[in-house]
Amino acid sequence: MFVSLILLWLCIWFIIIQLKSRRPKNFPPGPTALPILGNILQLSLENPLKDFERLRKTYGSVYTLFLGPKPAVIISGTKAIKEAMVTRATEFAGRPQDLFVNDVTQRKGVILADYGPSWKEHRRFALMTLRNFGLGKNTMEERIHGELQYTMNTLEQSIGKKPLSPQMMFHNMASNIICQVLFGRRYEYDHEFIRVIVQCFTENAKLTNGPWAMLYDSFPIIRNLPLPFMKAFKNVETCQKLAVSVLTEHKKTRVPGEPRDFLDCYLDELDKSINGSSFSEQQLTMYALDIHFAGTDTTSNTLLTGFLYLMAYPHIQERCQQEIDEVLGGKHQASFDDRHNMPYMQAVIHEVQRVANTVPLSVFHSTTKDTELMGYSIPKGTLIIPNLTSVLNEEGQWKFPHEFNPENFLNDQGEFVKPEAFMPFSAGPRMCLGEGLARMELFLVMVTLLRRFKFIWPEDAGEPDFTPVYGVTLTPKPYSMKIQLRETQQDGRQTHNRDSGE
């Protein structure tokens, strides 16, 4: 009798799973899904990007994969992604709320918040506050240049010594720039706060889009088992404790109505909030960590990609330096406005962003209502994965889609142009809210460092490896750089390079 009941229960469970895995009417096509497993065996858990492109060639720009019993619609190509993210923006602006990344962040913050009044309120606040702290006496440019001095010192100290590994240098720099906006201070690079947070972010970025997160999302039965994904929960807990300590200090030292930074602005908002407001101290800690992660990982990885390619293509580096010298002349330091006179430098930075492809699958979306896409019916609550990789190297959208070439952003007259397929920050209402800061950082950092230094691939390092390490963000494999000091052309003097041995 007991055996019969077990068999009956298994049969019912199997039927339920089969029904869950069945495609709704007029749903996008896709490969046949196995019971329970879905299509997970057809994907590389280490890096599914090539699999997504392979399946696109078979099923088109909009197709379905089952992650376990759950359907996910993969959107590829400029036309389909623009229809979803721009034309039908609000219908595709949701965030799935039952994935690994939601559980790790306790469904707080702004990046992963579902589309609705709370998200709108917090995004509006973030945009306004980030904009306000870019104005006035302590401008964002001054903060970036101030932090750059520490990076310049690190580079100068490496001249004539063994090649420098820049990974932590760029992560620390980007982290400190956003720390000044969020927390009103910078940290020494060996300070526990920045050291621990950067380490936790780096580990979680690899876990979130890695094989263990995919297994967590596909098979809920394993979620409480002591598997490697549990490390991400511990990392977030560690970061929250650090954020709470900074918040406690702020509450003691703040002057209401005279905000020093993002935390003070939020606390001022809390003072004004009434019942029903989505603002809370619990929300604030994850909110600040959200923005800190977004402002650190993507920018530092883009810079790492940029200098890797500039060393591999020294003629491009030299042309950038020539333009920088001509435009800046005797100016003390670069301004963000100088970009308008540097079409080639602009093209190089944008080409770096294109090939870096830092967030290859954007942040997963979900539909907020029953909708349509490219003729297919998509029910409310469907998981949507925008494949930004497919846009950034799409045939027909770029002159040189599969190589590093600044000509992708220059017209026949040598003027800077931005093709519509350039969307490394995604598009629509869920577009990265730190885009403005990221663009300013990339320009000022790359121009300032290229003006001062020459970056050389070490002779004994073999050939550069451009294959990135896959995660929620793509990261270049660790590498080293040899540094030489430049003397830039000023007041008509001849430019020359001084070798590190002089």
Coordinates of C-alpha atoms in Angstrom, one line a residue:
M1 CA 0.0 0.0 0.0
F2 CA 2.8 2.4 1.0
V3 CA 4.7 1.7 -2.2
S4 CA 1.5 2.3 -4.3
L5 CA 1.0 5.7 -2.7
I6 CA 4.7 6.6 -3.4
L7 CA 4.3 5.6 -7.0
L8 CA 1.0 7.5 -7.3
W9 CA 2.6 10.6 -5.8
L10 CA 5.6 10.4 -8.2
C11 CA 3.2 10.0 -11.2
I12 CA 1.2 13.1 -10.1
W13 CA 4.4 15.1 -9.5
F14 CA 5.7 14.1 -12.9
I15 CA 2.5 15.2 -14.6
I16 CA 2.6 18.5 -12.8
I17 CA 6.2 19.1 -13.9
Q18 CA 5.3 18.2 -17.5
L19 CA 2.4 20.6 -17.6
K20 CA 4.6 23.4 -16.1
S21 CA 7.1 22.8 -18.9
R22 CA 4.5 23.0 -21.6
R23 CA 4.7 26.1 -23.8
P24 CA 1.7 28.4 -23.8
K25 CA -0.1 29.1 -27.1
N26 CA 2.0 31.2 -29.5
F27 CA 4.9 31.2 -27.1
P28 CA 8.4 31.6 -28.7
P29 CA 9.9 28.3 -30.0
G30 CA 12.9 26.5 -28.5
P31 CA 14.5 23.1 -28.1
T32 CA 12.6 20.3 -26.5
A33 CA 12.7 20.4 -22.7
L34 CA 13.4 17.3 -20.6
P35 CA 11.1 16.6 -17.6
I36 CA 12.5 18.3 -14.4
L37 CA 15.8 19.3 -16.1
G38 CA 14.3 21.5 -18.8
N39 CA 17.1 22.5 -21.2
I40 CA 19.9 22.8 -18.7
L41 CA 21.9 20.0 -20.3
Q42 CA 22.0 22.0 -23.5
L43 CA 23.8 24.9 -21.9
S44 CA 27.4 25.2 -20.6
L45 CA 27.0 26.1 -17.0
E46 CA 30.4 27.7 -17.0
N47 CA 29.6 30.1 -19.8
P48 CA 26.4 29.8 -21.9
L49 CA 27.0 32.8 -24.2
K50 CA 28.1 30.7 -27.2
D51 CA 25.1 28.3 -26.6
F52 CA 22.7 31.3 -26.7
E53 CA 24.2 32.4 -30.0
R54 CA 24.0 28.8 -31.4
L55 CA 20.3 28.5 -30.4
R56 CA 19.6 31.9 -31.9
K57 CA 20.7 30.6 -35.3
T58 CA 18.3 27.7 -35.0
Y59 CA 15.2 29.4 -33.4
G60 CA 15.5 33.1 -34.2
S61 CA 16.0 36.3 -32.2
V62 CA 13.2 35.4 -29.7
Y63 CA 13.2 31.8 -28.3
T64 CA 12.5 29.9 -25.1
L65 CA 14.7 27.8 -22.8
F66 CA 13.4 26.0 -19.8
L67 CA 15.6 26.4 -16.7
G68 CA 14.2 23.4 -14.8
P69 CA 10.4 23.6 -15.2
K70 CA 10.5 27.4 -15.6
P71 CA 10.5 29.0 -19.1
A72 CA 12.9 31.9 -19.9
V73 CA 12.6 33.9 -23.1
I74 CA 16.0 34.8 -24.6
I75 CA 16.0 38.0 -26.7
S76 CA 18.8 38.6 -29.2
G77 CA 19.6 41.3 -31.8
T78 CA 19.1 45.0 -31.9
K79 CA 15.6 44.9 -33.4
A80 CA 14.1 42.5 -30.8
I81 CA 15.8 44.1 -27.8
K82 CA 14.8 47.6 -28.8
E83 CA 11.2 46.4 -29.3
A84 CA 11.2 44.9 -25.8
M85 CA 13.3 47.5 -23.8
V86 CA 12.2 50.7 -25.6
T87 CA 9.0 50.3 -27.6
R88 CA 7.3 48.1 -25.0
A89 CA 9.4 49.5 -22.1
T90 CA 7.1 49.2 -19.2
E91 CA 5.8 45.8 -20.2
F92 CA 9.3 44.4 -20.0
A93 CA 10.5 46.4 -17.0
G94 CA 9.8 43.9 -14.3
R95 CA 12.4 41.9 -12.4
P96 CA 11.9 38.2 -11.5
Q97 CA 11.7 37.8 -7.8
D98 CA 12.4 34.1 -7.2
L99 CA 16.0 33.7 -8.4
F100 CA 19.3 33.2 -6.6
V101 CA 20.2 36.9 -6.8
N102 CA 16.9 38.0 -5.2
D103 CA 17.4 35.7 -2.3
V104 CA 21.0 36.8 -1.8
T105 CA 20.0 40.5 -1.7
Q106 CA 16.9 39.8 0.4
R107 CA 14.8 41.6 -2.3
K108 CA 16.1 45.0 -1.2
G109 CA 17.9 47.7 -3.1
V110 CA 17.0 49.2 -6.5
I111 CA 18.7 47.2 -9.2
L112 CA 16.8 44.0 -8.6
A113 CA 13.6 45.6 -7.3
D114 CA 10.5 44.8 -9.2
Y115 CA 8.8 47.5 -11.4
G116 CA 6.4 49.5 -9.3
P117 CA 6.0 52.5 -7.0
S118 CA 8.8 51.6 -4.6
W119 CA 11.3 51.1 -7.4
K120 CA 10.2 54.3 -9.2
E121 CA 10.6 56.3 -5.9
H122 CA 14.0 54.9 -5.2
R123 CA 15.3 55.3 -8.8
R124 CA 14.1 58.9 -8.9
F125 CA 15.9 59.6 -5.6
A126 CA 19.1 57.9 -6.8
L127 CA 19.2 59.8 -10.1
M128 CA 18.5 63.2 -8.4
T129 CA 21.1 62.6 -5.7
L130 CA 23.8 61.4 -8.0
R131 CA 23.2 64.4 -10.2
N132 CA 23.2 66.9 -7.3
F133 CA 26.6 65.5 -6.0
G134 CA 28.1 66.2 -9.4
L135 CA 27.5 69.9 -9.1
G136 CA 28.8 72.7 -6.9
K137 CA 32.2 73.1 -5.3
N138 CA 33.2 69.4 -4.9
T139 CA 32.4 68.3 -8.4
M140 CA 32.5 64.7 -9.6
E141 CA 35.4 65.6 -11.8
E142 CA 37.4 66.8 -8.8
R143 CA 36.6 63.6 -7.0
I144 CA 37.8 61.4 -9.9
H145 CA 41.0 63.5 -10.3
G146 CA 41.6 63.3 -6.6
E147 CA 41.4 59.5 -6.6
L148 CA 43.5 59.3 -9.7
Q149 CA 46.5 60.8 -7.9
Y150 CA 46.7 57.6 -5.8
T151 CA 46.6 55.5 -8.9
M152 CA 49.3 57.7 -10.6
N153 CA 51.5 57.2 -7.5
T154 CA 51.0 53.4 -7.7
L155 CA 52.0 53.5 -11.4
E156 CA 55.0 55.8 -10.8
Q157 CA 56.3 53.5 -8.0
S158 CA 56.2 50.5 -10.4
I159 CA 58.5 52.2 -13.0
G160 CA 61.8 50.3 -13.3
K161 CA 60.4 47.4 -11.3
K162 CA 58.7 44.2 -12.2
P163 CA 55.4 44.5 -14.2
L164 CA 52.4 45.6 -12.2
S165 CA 49.1 43.6 -11.9
P166 CA 46.4 46.3 -12.2
Q167 CA 43.3 44.3 -11.1
M168 CA 43.1 45.5 -7.5
M169 CA 44.3 49.0 -8.4
F170 CA 41.4 49.7 -10.8
H171 CA 38.9 48.0 -8.5
N172 CA 40.0 50.1 -5.5
M173 CA 40.0 53.3 -7.5
A174 CA 36.5 52.8 -8.9
S175 CA 35.3 51.7 -5.4
N176 CA 36.7 54.8 -3.7
I177 CA 35.1 57.2 -6.3
I178 CA 31.6 55.8 -5.6
C179 CA 32.4 55.6 -1.8
Q180 CA 33.0 59.4 -1.8
V181 CA 29.5 59.9 -3.3
L182 CA 27.8 57.3 -1.1
F183 CA 29.7 57.7 2.2
G184 CA 31.4 61.0 1.9
R185 CA 34.9 59.7 2.3
R186 CA 37.7 57.6 0.6
Y187 CA 39.4 54.7 2.2
E188 CA 43.1 53.7 2.2
Y189 CA 43.4 50.6 -0.1
D190 CA 44.4 48.4 2.8
H191 CA 41.4 49.5 4.9
E192 CA 39.1 46.6 6.0
F193 CA 36.0 48.3 4.5
I194 CA 37.2 48.6 1.0
R195 CA 39.3 45.4 1.0
V196 CA 36.5 43.2 2.3
I197 CA 33.8 44.7 0.2
V198 CA 35.8 44.5 -3.1
Q199 CA 36.6 40.9 -2.3
C200 CA 33.0 40.0 -1.5
F201 CA 31.7 41.8 -4.7
T202 CA 34.3 40.0 -6.8
E203 CA 33.3 36.6 -5.5
N204 CA 29.6 37.2 -5.7
A205 CA 29.9 38.5 -9.3
K206 CA 31.4 35.1 -10.3
L207 CA 28.8 33.1 -8.3
T208 CA 25.7 35.0 -9.5
N209 CA 25.9 34.0 -13.2
G210 CA 27.9 30.9 -12.6
P211 CA 26.9 27.2 -12.6
W212 CA 25.8 27.1 -9.0
A213 CA 23.4 30.0 -9.3
M214 CA 21.9 28.3 -12.4
L215 CA 21.4 25.1 -10.5
Y216 CA 19.9 27.1 -7.6
D217 CA 17.4 28.7 -9.9
S218 CA 16.5 25.5 -11.7
F219 CA 16.1 23.1 -8.8
P220 CA 14.6 24.8 -5.7
I221 CA 15.0 21.5 -3.8
I222 CA 18.7 22.1 -3.4
R223 CA 18.5 25.7 -2.0
N224 CA 19.0 24.8 1.6
L225 CA 21.9 22.4 1.0
P226 CA 25.4 23.4 2.1
L227 CA 26.6 23.9 -1.5
P228 CA 29.1 26.6 -2.8
F229 CA 26.3 29.2 -3.5
M230 CA 26.0 29.6 0.3
K231 CA 29.2 31.6 0.2
A232 CA 27.3 34.5 -1.5
F233 CA 24.8 34.7 1.4
K234 CA 27.7 35.0 3.8
N235 CA 29.4 37.7 1.7
V236 CA 26.2 39.8 1.6
E237 CA 25.9 39.5 5.4
T238 CA 29.5 40.6 5.8
C239 CA 28.9 43.6 3.6
Q240 CA 25.7 44.6 5.3
K241 CA 27.5 44.6 8.7
L242 CA 30.1 47.0 7.3
A243 CA 27.4 49.2 5.7
V244 CA 25.4 49.3 9.0
S245 CA 28.5 50.5 10.9
V246 CA 29.0 53.3 8.4
L247 CA 25.2 54.2 8.7
T248 CA 25.4 54.2 12.5
E249 CA 28.4 56.6 12.3
H250 CA 26.5 58.9 9.9
K251 CA 23.4 59.0 12.2
K252 CA 25.7 60.3 15.0
T253 CA 27.5 63.0 13.0
R254 CA 25.0 64.2 10.5
V255 CA 23.3 67.7 10.5
P256 CA 19.7 67.3 9.2
G257 CA 19.2 69.3 6.1
E258 CA 22.9 69.7 5.4
P259 CA 23.7 66.4 3.6
R260 CA 27.4 65.5 3.0
D261 CA 26.7 62.4 0.8
F262 CA 24.1 59.9 -0.4
L263 CA 23.5 58.4 3.0
D264 CA 22.7 61.8 4.6
C265 CA 20.3 62.6 1.7
Y266 CA 18.5 59.3 2.3
L267 CA 18.3 59.9 6.1
D268 CA 16.9 63.4 5.4
E269 CA 14.3 61.7 3.2
L270 CA 13.5 59.3 6.0
D271 CA 12.9 62.3 8.3
K272 CA 10.3 63.6 5.8
S273 CA 8.7 60.3 5.0
I274 CA 5.2 59.4 6.0
N275 CA 3.3 56.2 6.5
G276 CA 3.3 54.1 3.4
S277 CA 6.7 55.4 2.2
S278 CA 9.1 52.7 0.8
F279 CA 12.1 54.4 2.4
S280 CA 13.6 52.6 5.4
E281 CA 17.0 52.0 7.1
Q282 CA 16.8 48.3 6.1
Q283 CA 16.3 49.3 2.5
L284 CA 19.1 51.9 2.7
T285 CA 22.0 49.5 3.5
M286 CA 21.3 47.2 0.5
Y287 CA 20.5 50.2 -1.6
A288 CA 23.9 51.7 -0.9
L289 CA 25.6 48.3 -1.5
D290 CA 23.7 48.0 -4.8
I291 CA 25.0 51.2 -6.1
H292 CA 28.5 50.6 -4.8
F293 CA 28.7 47.2 -6.6
A294 CA 27.3 48.6 -9.8
G295 CA 29.7 51.6 -9.6
T296 CA 32.8 49.4 -8.9
D297 CA 32.7 46.2 -10.8
T298 CA 31.5 47.4 -14.3
T299 CA 33.9 50.4 -14.4
S300 CA 36.9 48.6 -13.2
N301 CA 36.4 45.6 -15.5
T302 CA 36.0 48.0 -18.5
L303 CA 39.2 49.8 -17.6
L304 CA 41.0 46.5 -17.3
T305 CA 39.7 45.5 -20.7
G306 CA 40.7 48.9 -22.1
F307 CA 44.4 48.8 -21.0
L308 CA 44.7 45.1 -22.1
Y309 CA 43.7 46.1 -25.7
L310 CA 45.8 49.3 -25.7
M311 CA 48.9 47.2 -24.8
A312 CA 48.0 44.7 -27.5
Y313 CA 47.5 47.5 -30.1
P314 CA 50.3 50.0 -29.4
H315 CA 49.6 52.0 -32.5
I316 CA 46.1 52.7 -31.2
Q317 CA 47.5 53.7 -27.8
E318 CA 50.0 56.1 -29.6
R319 CA 47.3 57.7 -31.7
C320 CA 45.2 58.3 -28.5
Q321 CA 48.2 59.9 -26.9
Q322 CA 48.9 62.1 -29.9
E323 CA 45.3 63.4 -29.8
I324 CA 45.4 63.9 -26.0
D325 CA 48.6 66.0 -26.4
E326 CA 47.2 68.1 -29.2
V327 CA 43.9 68.9 -27.4
L328 CA 45.1 69.4 -23.8
G329 CA 48.4 71.2 -24.7
G330 CA 49.5 73.0 -21.5
K331 CA 46.2 72.4 -19.5
H332 CA 46.8 71.2 -16.0
Q333 CA 44.3 68.3 -16.3
A334 CA 41.6 66.9 -18.6
S335 CA 37.9 68.0 -18.3
F336 CA 35.0 65.8 -19.3
D337 CA 34.1 68.6 -21.8
D338 CA 37.4 67.9 -23.6
R339 CA 35.8 64.7 -25.0
H340 CA 34.0 66.8 -27.7
N341 CA 37.4 67.6 -29.2
M342 CA 38.7 64.1 -29.0
P343 CA 36.8 62.0 -31.5
Y344 CA 39.4 59.2 -31.7
M345 CA 39.7 58.9 -27.9
Q346 CA 35.9 58.8 -27.7
A347 CA 35.8 56.1 -30.3
V348 CA 38.5 54.0 -28.5
I349 CA 36.6 54.3 -25.2
H350 CA 33.3 53.2 -26.7
E351 CA 35.0 50.4 -28.6
V352 CA 36.5 49.2 -25.3
Q353 CA 33.0 49.2 -23.8
R354 CA 31.7 47.3 -26.8
V355 CA 34.3 44.5 -26.7
A356 CA 34.3 44.4 -22.9
N357 CA 30.6 43.5 -23.0
T358 CA 30.8 43.8 -19.2
V359 CA 27.2 42.8 -18.4
P360 CA 26.6 40.3 -21.3
L361 CA 23.1 39.3 -20.2
S362 CA 22.1 42.6 -18.7
V363 CA 20.1 42.1 -15.5
F364 CA 17.3 39.6 -16.0
H365 CA 13.8 41.2 -16.7
S366 CA 10.3 39.9 -16.4
T367 CA 7.0 41.0 -18.1
T368 CA 4.7 43.1 -16.0
K369 CA 1.6 42.1 -18.0
D370 CA 0.5 39.9 -20.9
T371 CA 2.3 41.3 -23.9
E372 CA 3.7 40.5 -27.4
L373 CA 7.2 40.5 -28.9
M374 CA 8.1 40.0 -32.5
G375 CA 4.7 38.4 -33.1
Y376 CA 4.9 36.0 -30.1
S377 CA 2.6 36.1 -27.0
I378 CA 4.5 36.5 -23.7
P379 CA 2.4 36.0 -20.5
K380 CA 2.8 38.2 -17.5
G381 CA 5.6 37.2 -15.1
T382 CA 7.8 35.5 -17.8
L383 CA 11.5 35.5 -17.2
I384 CA 13.2 37.6 -19.9
I385 CA 17.0 37.4 -20.6
P386 CA 18.3 40.2 -22.9
N387 CA 21.4 38.9 -24.7
L388 CA 23.4 42.1 -25.0
T389 CA 26.3 40.2 -26.5
S390 CA 24.2 39.5 -29.6
V391 CA 23.8 43.3 -30.1
L392 CA 27.3 44.4 -29.4
N393 CA 28.8 42.2 -32.1
E394 CA 25.8 41.9 -34.5
E395 CA 26.6 41.5 -38.2
G396 CA 25.2 44.5 -40.1
Q397 CA 25.3 46.8 -37.1
W398 CA 29.1 47.3 -37.0
K399 CA 31.8 47.8 -39.6
F400 CA 34.1 45.3 -37.7
P401 CA 31.8 43.3 -35.4
H402 CA 34.4 40.7 -34.4
E403 CA 37.5 42.7 -33.9
F404 CA 38.8 45.6 -31.8
N405 CA 38.6 48.6 -34.1
P406 CA 37.8 52.2 -33.1
E407 CA 36.5 52.7 -36.7
N408 CA 33.3 51.2 -35.5
F409 CA 32.6 54.6 -33.9
L410 CA 34.0 56.9 -36.6
N411 CA 32.4 58.1 -39.8
D412 CA 34.2 58.8 -43.1
Q413 CA 35.2 62.3 -41.9
G414 CA 36.8 60.9 -38.7
E415 CA 33.9 62.3 -36.5
F416 CA 32.7 60.3 -33.5
V417 CA 29.3 58.5 -34.1
K418 CA 27.4 56.2 -31.8
P419 CA 25.5 53.4 -33.6
E420 CA 22.0 52.5 -32.2
A421 CA 23.3 49.0 -31.4
F422 CA 25.6 50.4 -28.7
M423 CA 23.8 49.6 -25.5
P424 CA 26.3 48.3 -22.9
F425 CA 24.2 50.0 -20.2
S426 CA 21.0 48.2 -21.5
A427 CA 18.1 50.5 -22.6
G428 CA 14.7 51.7 -21.5
P429 CA 13.6 52.5 -17.9
R430 CA 15.9 49.9 -16.4
M431 CA 19.0 51.4 -18.0
C432 CA 22.0 51.6 -15.7
L433 CA 21.4 54.6 -13.4
G434 CA 25.2 55.1 -13.1
E435 CA 25.8 55.6 -16.8
G436 CA 26.7 59.3 -16.5
L437 CA 29.3 58.6 -13.7
A438 CA 30.7 55.6 -15.6
R439 CA 31.2 57.6 -18.8
M440 CA 32.9 60.4 -17.0
E441 CA 35.2 58.0 -15.1
L442 CA 36.2 56.1 -18.2
F443 CA 37.1 59.3 -20.1
L444 CA 39.0 61.1 -17.3
V445 CA 40.9 58.0 -16.1
M446 CA 42.0 56.8 -19.5
V447 CA 42.9 60.2 -20.8
T448 CA 44.8 61.1 -17.6
L449 CA 46.8 57.9 -17.5
L450 CA 47.6 57.8 -21.2
R451 CA 48.8 61.4 -21.0
R452 CA 51.3 60.5 -18.3
F453 CA 52.3 56.9 -19.0
K454 CA 53.0 54.5 -21.8
F455 CA 51.6 51.0 -21.1
I456 CA 53.6 48.0 -22.5
W457 CA 52.8 44.3 -22.7
P458 CA 55.7 42.5 -20.8
E459 CA 58.0 40.7 -23.2
D460 CA 57.9 37.4 -21.2
A461 CA 54.1 37.3 -20.7
G462 CA 53.3 35.4 -23.9
E463 CA 50.4 36.6 -26.2
P464 CA 47.6 38.6 -24.6
D465 CA 44.5 36.4 -23.8
F466 CA 41.3 38.3 -24.5
T467 CA 39.0 35.5 -23.3
P468 CA 37.1 36.9 -20.3
V469 CA 36.1 35.1 -17.1
Y470 CA 32.4 34.6 -17.1
G471 CA 30.1 35.9 -14.3
V472 CA 27.4 38.4 -13.8
T473 CA 30.0 40.7 -15.2
L474 CA 32.7 39.6 -17.7
T475 CA 36.2 40.1 -16.2
P476 CA 39.5 40.0 -18.2
K477 CA 41.9 37.2 -17.1
P478 CA 44.6 38.6 -14.7
Y479 CA 47.5 40.2 -16.5
S480 CA 50.4 42.5 -15.8
M481 CA 51.6 45.7 -17.4
K482 CA 55.0 47.4 -17.8
I483 CA 54.9 51.1 -17.2
Q484 CA 57.0 53.9 -18.8
L485 CA 56.8 57.6 -18.1
R486 CA 55.9 59.9 -21.0
E487 CA 56.8 63.6 -21.3
T488 CA 53.9 65.1 -23.2
Q489 CA 54.1 67.8 -25.8
Q490 CA 53.6 71.1 -24.1
D491 CA 54.3 74.7 -25.3
G492 CA 55.6 73.4 -28.6
R493 CA 58.3 71.1 -27.1
Q494 CA 58.9 67.8 -28.9
T495 CA 57.2 64.7 -27.4
H496 CA 59.5 61.9 -26.4
N497 CA 59.3 58.8 -24.2
R498 CA 61.7 58.3 -21.3
D499 CA 62.3 54.6 -20.8
S500 CA 61.9 53.2 -17.4
G501 CA 65.6 52.5 -17.1
E502 CA 66.6 56.2 -17.4

